[in-house]
């Protein structure tokens, strides 16, 4: 059994330079239909609904491809129009400015496929697959190795790029290989050793390579009920210790070993500190939550205040784990 990269009509790469490109105008908003495809690029799309923080301004242009060919066509369009490209998965580790993002935003969350190979114990997954969904699917098969990731609310692609981790485990422990799309539209397969993995980072961060799918080495053969039980324990631990009832990006800061960022923030007396509707969570100090109606500017300023307070008290500079995109200012 193999994975098909297409789940909708194939979106063929068009000749962008011809005159058949169609643009539909609606006030200031536009929809660009790439010729010969069913791909639609839209202008001035609010990104708040694409992030777990529920904040963020508009994308200058936005597209949500559903297969590899559509992704390639979108990249080609951006190159032809000399647009910068920003890739969004689940938007769970992002803080997008209220001013929005220039260029083309590519939302990869609709790239979803998985294949469990019983002979090798490997699972190959498209970049847009939600990581928790993959964890539950593996558990239902009786495959071990992903239970720790059940509480990470991101996509497979994002998890691979940032080397997501929890409970002393991380993506680098189980990744076998990753397929990436290069700016010229070609595909390249990279091994784990080529990704330069370290704590919450890889060489893919900041690069122009886009993850299309990843292959993980798991351990099949366990009783599904056992793996499901362990997975549920990890999920419950997350629910008990972290504020999942409010919008957030997860952990805001990297842990400055040997310290835990949450402990440093709590010992600095910052639990509950609030600007506007953004607050340092009472349940876990390394979370900054949107209490309802927060702006990205509110959250940004809470992050900056926490950094200043911790540095003054502990002489430690907290490095954000959350990726901040755009220009942060009081008014856009």
Short mmCIF file of C-alpha atoms in Angstrom, two decimals:
data_model
loop_
_atom_site.label_atom_id
_atom_site.label_comp_id
_atom_site.label_asym_id
_atom_site.label_seq_id
_atom_site.Cartn_x
_atom_site.Cartn_y
_atom_site.Cartn_z
CA UNK A 1 0.00 0.00 0.00
CA UNK A 2 1.34 3.40 -0.95
CA UNK A 3 0.34 6.96 -0.22
CA UNK A 4 -1.31 9.02 -2.92
CA UNK A 5 -0.40 12.67 -2.82
CA UNK A 6 -3.70 13.64 -4.44
CA UNK A 7 -6.98 13.72 -2.56
CA UNK A 8 -8.75 16.15 -4.88
CA UNK A 9 -8.59 16.93 -8.58
CA UNK A 10 -4.97 17.21 -9.65
CA UNK A 11 -3.87 20.82 -9.70
CA UNK A 12 -1.51 21.00 -12.68
CA UNK A 13 1.31 23.50 -12.75
CA UNK A 14 0.21 26.27 -15.11
CA UNK A 15 2.07 28.61 -17.39
CA UNK A 16 1.79 31.70 -15.20
CA UNK A 17 3.07 33.96 -17.94
CA UNK A 18 0.13 33.44 -20.25
CA UNK A 19 -2.87 35.77 -20.33
CA UNK A 20 -5.44 33.25 -19.15
CA UNK A 21 -5.05 33.99 -15.44
CA UNK A 22 -8.44 34.99 -14.07
CA UNK A 23 -8.93 37.51 -11.28
CA UNK A 24 -12.26 38.08 -9.59
CA UNK A 25 -12.61 41.37 -7.76
CA UNK A 26 -14.85 41.92 -4.76
CA UNK A 27 -14.15 45.33 -3.31
CA UNK A 28 -10.54 45.22 -2.15
CA UNK A 29 -10.47 41.45 -2.09
CA UNK A 30 -9.41 39.35 -5.03
CA UNK A 31 -9.45 35.70 -6.03
CA UNK A 32 -6.86 34.48 -8.50
CA UNK A 33 -7.66 31.29 -10.36
CA UNK A 34 -4.45 29.74 -11.63
CA UNK A 35 -5.06 28.69 -15.25
CA UNK A 36 -5.52 25.02 -15.89
CA UNK A 37 -6.07 24.26 -12.20
CA UNK A 38 -8.71 24.36 -9.48
CA UNK A 39 -6.36 26.35 -7.21
CA UNK A 40 -7.62 29.65 -5.85
CA UNK A 41 -5.37 32.26 -4.28
CA UNK A 42 -7.29 34.80 -2.21
CA UNK A 43 -6.27 38.25 -1.04
CA UNK A 44 -6.65 39.86 2.38
CA UNK A 45 -7.52 36.65 4.23
CA UNK A 46 -7.73 36.99 8.02
CA UNK A 47 -5.25 34.64 9.66
CA UNK A 48 -6.78 34.70 13.14
CA UNK A 49 -8.78 31.58 12.35
CA UNK A 50 -5.64 29.79 11.19
CA UNK A 51 -3.78 30.09 14.50
CA UNK A 52 -4.36 28.49 17.88
CA UNK A 53 -3.98 31.95 19.48
CA UNK A 54 -6.97 33.21 17.46
CA UNK A 55 -5.13 36.45 16.67
CA UNK A 56 -3.37 37.85 13.64
CA UNK A 57 -3.98 40.23 10.79
CA UNK A 58 -4.59 39.43 7.11
CA UNK A 59 -2.43 37.61 4.62
CA UNK A 60 -1.74 39.68 1.53
CA UNK A 61 -2.41 36.48 -0.42
CA UNK A 62 -3.43 33.05 0.89
CA UNK A 63 -3.84 29.60 -0.61
CA UNK A 64 -4.68 26.20 0.92
CA UNK A 65 -3.50 23.44 -1.46
CA UNK A 66 -4.96 19.98 -1.07
CA UNK A 67 -2.31 17.99 -2.93
CA UNK A 68 1.33 18.14 -3.92
CA UNK A 69 0.61 19.46 -7.41
CA UNK A 70 -1.40 22.36 -6.00
CA UNK A 71 1.45 23.16 -3.61
CA UNK A 72 3.92 23.19 -6.49
CA UNK A 73 1.64 25.47 -8.54
CA UNK A 74 1.35 27.88 -5.62
CA UNK A 75 5.12 28.06 -5.21
CA UNK A 76 5.55 28.69 -8.92
CA UNK A 77 3.01 31.52 -8.77
CA UNK A 78 4.80 33.14 -5.83
CA UNK A 79 8.11 32.99 -7.68
CA UNK A 80 6.66 34.46 -10.84
CA UNK A 81 5.05 37.31 -8.90
CA UNK A 82 8.15 37.76 -6.69
CA UNK A 83 6.15 37.15 -3.53
CA UNK A 84 7.67 36.01 -0.25
CA UNK A 85 6.25 32.72 1.02
CA UNK A 86 5.14 31.87 4.56
CA UNK A 87 4.03 28.32 5.38
CA UNK A 88 1.35 27.69 8.02
CA UNK A 89 0.44 24.26 9.32
CA UNK A 90 -1.92 24.16 12.29
CA UNK A 91 -0.71 27.61 13.40
CA UNK A 92 -0.19 26.23 16.90
CA UNK A 93 3.30 27.56 17.53
CA UNK A 94 2.84 30.97 15.92
CA UNK A 95 2.13 34.54 16.90
CA UNK A 96 1.13 36.52 13.82
CA UNK A 97 1.21 40.30 13.97
CA UNK A 98 -2.03 42.28 13.93
CA UNK A 99 -0.58 43.90 10.80
CA UNK A 100 -0.67 40.57 8.96
CA UNK A 101 1.84 38.99 6.60
CA UNK A 102 2.96 40.26 3.20
CA UNK A 103 3.43 37.91 0.28
CA UNK A 104 1.79 34.51 -0.12
CA UNK A 105 0.73 32.44 2.89
CA UNK A 106 0.46 28.72 2.11
CA UNK A 107 -1.73 26.76 4.52
CA UNK A 108 -0.70 23.09 4.44
CA UNK A 109 -3.25 21.64 6.86
CA UNK A 110 -5.25 20.04 4.03
CA UNK A 111 -2.34 17.85 2.92
CA UNK A 112 -3.48 14.71 4.73
CA UNK A 113 -2.53 11.08 4.06
CA UNK A 114 -0.97 8.29 6.07
CA UNK A 115 0.27 4.80 5.35
CA UNK A 116 1.21 2.17 7.96
CA UNK A 117 3.69 -0.34 6.55
CA UNK A 118 3.29 -3.56 8.53
CA UNK A 119 6.51 -5.08 7.19
CA UNK A 120 8.85 -2.25 8.22
CA UNK A 121 7.00 -0.70 11.17
CA UNK A 122 7.18 2.65 9.42
CA UNK A 123 4.37 5.15 8.98
CA UNK A 124 4.53 7.77 6.23
CA UNK A 125 2.42 10.84 6.79
CA UNK A 126 1.62 13.98 4.80
CA UNK A 127 2.69 17.29 6.30
CA UNK A 128 -0.80 18.56 7.06
CA UNK A 129 -1.84 15.56 9.15
CA UNK A 130 -2.64 16.63 12.73
CA UNK A 131 -0.05 15.13 15.04
CA UNK A 132 -2.58 14.08 17.74
CA UNK A 133 -4.63 12.29 15.08
CA UNK A 134 -1.56 10.35 13.99
CA UNK A 135 -0.82 9.43 17.61
CA UNK A 136 -4.31 7.99 18.13
CA UNK A 137 -4.16 6.11 14.82
CA UNK A 138 -0.83 4.54 15.77
CA UNK A 139 -2.18 3.58 19.18
CA UNK A 140 -5.24 1.95 17.60
CA UNK A 141 -2.86 -0.17 15.49
CA UNK A 142 -0.87 -1.16 18.58
CA UNK A 143 2.19 0.75 17.39
CA UNK A 144 4.39 2.29 20.06
CA UNK A 145 6.66 5.33 19.90
CA UNK A 146 4.30 8.29 19.53
CA UNK A 147 2.29 8.21 22.74
CA UNK A 148 4.16 11.21 24.18
CA UNK A 149 3.03 13.47 21.32
CA UNK A 150 -0.73 13.22 21.88
CA UNK A 151 -0.93 16.64 23.53
CA UNK A 152 1.02 18.56 20.89
CA UNK A 153 -1.57 20.50 18.85
CA UNK A 154 0.31 20.85 15.58
CA UNK A 155 0.74 19.24 12.19
CA UNK A 156 3.31 16.63 11.27
CA UNK A 157 5.13 19.15 9.08
CA UNK A 158 5.47 21.69 11.86
CA UNK A 159 6.53 19.03 14.34
CA UNK A 160 9.30 17.86 12.00
CA UNK A 161 10.58 21.40 11.40
CA UNK A 162 10.76 22.38 15.09
CA UNK A 163 11.64 18.95 16.50
CA UNK A 164 8.55 18.99 18.69
CA UNK A 165 8.86 17.14 21.97
CA UNK A 166 7.36 16.30 25.34
CA UNK A 167 7.98 13.94 28.26
CA UNK A 168 11.71 13.67 27.42
CA UNK A 169 10.96 12.46 23.88
CA UNK A 170 11.06 14.31 20.56
CA UNK A 171 10.50 13.90 16.83
CA UNK A 172 14.21 13.31 16.20
CA UNK A 173 13.93 10.07 18.21
CA UNK A 174 11.58 8.46 15.70
CA UNK A 175 12.01 10.26 12.37
CA UNK A 176 13.42 8.14 9.56
CA UNK A 177 13.23 10.57 6.65
CA UNK A 178 11.40 13.62 5.36
CA UNK A 179 10.42 14.74 1.88
CA UNK A 180 10.73 18.47 1.16
CA UNK A 181 9.70 20.68 -1.73
CA UNK A 182 12.48 22.91 -3.03
CA UNK A 183 11.95 26.42 -4.43
CA UNK A 184 12.46 25.12 -7.99
CA UNK A 185 9.51 22.73 -7.55
CA UNK A 186 11.58 19.56 -7.23
CA UNK A 187 11.45 17.13 -4.32
CA UNK A 188 14.28 16.03 -2.04
CA UNK A 189 14.42 13.33 0.62
CA UNK A 190 16.45 14.06 3.74
CA UNK A 191 17.44 11.64 6.48
CA UNK A 192 17.27 12.45 10.16
CA UNK A 193 21.02 12.91 10.25
CA UNK A 194 20.82 15.59 7.56
CA UNK A 195 18.36 17.73 9.52
CA UNK A 196 20.78 18.96 12.17
CA UNK A 197 18.33 18.29 14.98
CA UNK A 198 18.80 19.80 18.42
CA UNK A 199 16.45 21.03 21.13
CA UNK A 200 13.30 22.35 19.39
CA UNK A 201 15.09 23.16 16.16
CA UNK A 202 16.36 21.82 12.83
CA UNK A 203 18.02 23.18 9.72
CA UNK A 204 14.56 23.41 8.17
CA UNK A 205 13.69 26.39 10.36
CA UNK A 206 14.17 29.52 8.32
CA UNK A 207 14.93 27.58 5.14
CA UNK A 208 12.95 27.68 1.89
CA UNK A 209 12.37 23.93 1.95
CA UNK A 210 8.76 22.94 2.60
CA UNK A 211 7.97 19.62 4.29
CA UNK A 212 5.54 17.54 2.21
CA UNK A 213 5.64 14.25 4.12
CA UNK A 214 7.61 12.40 6.78
CA UNK A 215 8.35 8.77 7.62
CA UNK A 216 8.60 7.62 11.23
CA UNK A 217 10.00 4.38 12.62
CA UNK A 218 7.63 2.95 15.24
CA UNK A 219 7.36 -0.34 17.09
CA UNK A 220 4.36 -2.43 15.97
CA UNK A 221 3.02 -5.51 17.66
CA UNK A 222 1.80 -4.25 21.04
CA UNK A 223 -1.75 -4.71 22.25
CA UNK A 224 -3.78 -1.71 21.02
CA UNK A 225 -5.58 -1.40 24.34
CA UNK A 226 -2.22 -1.03 26.10
CA UNK A 227 -0.93 1.67 23.74
CA UNK A 228 -4.26 3.48 23.90
CA UNK A 229 -4.15 3.42 27.71
CA UNK A 230 -0.64 4.94 27.79
CA UNK A 231 -1.69 7.56 25.24
CA UNK A 232 -4.71 8.50 27.35
CA UNK A 233 -2.45 8.90 30.39
CA UNK A 234 -0.23 11.35 28.50
CA UNK A 235 -3.29 13.25 27.30
CA UNK A 236 -4.75 13.47 30.78
CA UNK A 237 -1.45 14.72 32.20
CA UNK A 238 -1.50 17.54 29.65
CA UNK A 239 -5.07 18.44 30.50
CA UNK A 240 -4.29 18.47 34.22
CA UNK A 241 -1.19 20.64 34.00
CA UNK A 242 -1.75 22.96 31.04
CA UNK A 243 -4.51 25.49 30.22
CA UNK A 244 -6.07 23.85 27.19
CA UNK A 245 -9.39 25.60 27.82
CA UNK A 246 -8.07 28.90 26.46
CA UNK A 247 -6.38 29.81 23.16
CA UNK A 248 -2.58 29.70 23.37
CA UNK A 249 0.47 28.66 21.38
CA UNK A 250 1.57 26.05 23.90
CA UNK A 251 4.90 26.67 25.60
CA UNK A 252 6.04 30.22 24.86
CA UNK A 253 9.71 29.93 25.88
CA UNK A 254 12.40 27.31 25.45
CA UNK A 255 13.64 25.78 28.68
CA UNK A 256 17.05 27.30 29.51
CA UNK A 257 18.67 24.13 30.85
CA UNK A 258 19.04 23.18 33.62
CA UNK A 259 16.06 25.41 34.46
CA UNK A 260 12.44 25.18 33.34
CA UNK A 261 11.06 28.38 31.86
CA UNK A 262 7.74 27.93 33.67
CA UNK A 263 9.48 27.64 37.05
CA UNK A 264 11.52 30.80 36.44
CA UNK A 265 8.41 32.73 35.42
CA UNK A 266 6.39 31.47 38.39
CA UNK A 267 9.19 32.26 40.86
CA UNK A 268 9.29 35.76 39.39
CA UNK A 269 5.71 36.24 40.56
CA UNK A 270 4.30 36.54 37.05
CA UNK A 271 1.45 34.05 37.10
CA UNK A 272 -1.69 35.98 36.25
CA UNK A 273 0.19 38.99 34.86
CA UNK A 274 -2.02 40.50 32.18
CA UNK A 275 -1.94 43.11 29.43
CA UNK A 276 -5.25 43.68 27.70
CA UNK A 277 -6.75 40.22 27.29
CA UNK A 278 -3.41 38.38 27.22
CA UNK A 279 -2.39 36.68 30.48
CA UNK A 280 0.37 34.51 31.91
CA UNK A 281 -1.63 31.36 32.67
CA UNK A 282 -2.36 30.47 36.28
CA UNK A 283 -2.14 26.74 35.56
CA UNK A 284 1.24 26.82 33.81
CA UNK A 285 3.46 29.90 33.76
CA UNK A 286 5.09 29.06 30.42
CA UNK A 287 1.73 29.54 28.74
CA UNK A 288 0.37 32.94 27.75
CA UNK A 289 -3.34 32.66 27.03
CA UNK A 290 -5.90 34.67 25.12
CA UNK A 291 -8.64 35.35 27.65
CA UNK A 292 -10.96 36.51 24.89
CA UNK A 293 -10.38 39.40 22.54
CA UNK A 294 -6.62 39.69 22.98
CA UNK A 295 -4.56 41.22 20.21
CA UNK A 296 -1.21 39.96 18.99
CA UNK A 297 0.21 43.23 20.35
CA UNK A 298 -1.12 42.33 23.83
CA UNK A 299 0.52 38.91 23.69
CA UNK A 300 3.76 40.31 22.32
CA UNK A 301 3.99 42.79 25.18
CA UNK A 302 3.35 40.12 27.81
CA UNK A 303 6.16 38.06 26.26
CA UNK A 304 8.49 41.05 26.36
CA UNK A 305 7.57 41.87 29.97
CA UNK A 306 8.20 38.28 31.10
CA UNK A 307 11.60 38.30 29.41
CA UNK A 308 12.55 41.56 31.12
CA UNK A 309 11.44 40.41 34.59
CA UNK A 310 13.17 37.03 34.37
CA UNK A 311 16.37 38.59 33.09
CA UNK A 312 16.43 41.16 35.88
CA UNK A 313 15.85 38.55 38.60
CA UNK A 314 17.77 35.55 37.28
CA UNK A 315 20.19 37.01 34.70
CA UNK A 316 18.72 34.54 32.20
CA UNK A 317 17.38 35.56 28.81
CA UNK A 318 14.32 33.48 27.93
CA UNK A 319 14.34 32.55 24.24
CA UNK A 320 10.87 32.33 22.65
CA UNK A 321 9.84 28.95 21.34
CA UNK A 322 6.85 30.53 19.64
CA UNK A 323 7.62 31.84 16.16
CA UNK A 324 6.63 35.49 15.75
CA UNK A 325 5.81 36.64 12.24
CA UNK A 326 5.23 40.18 10.99
CA UNK A 327 5.75 43.65 12.41
CA UNK A 328 4.63 44.15 15.99
CA UNK A 329 3.40 47.64 16.79
CA UNK A 330 0.52 49.34 18.58
CA UNK A 331 -1.26 50.39 15.40
CA UNK A 332 -1.03 48.97 11.90
#
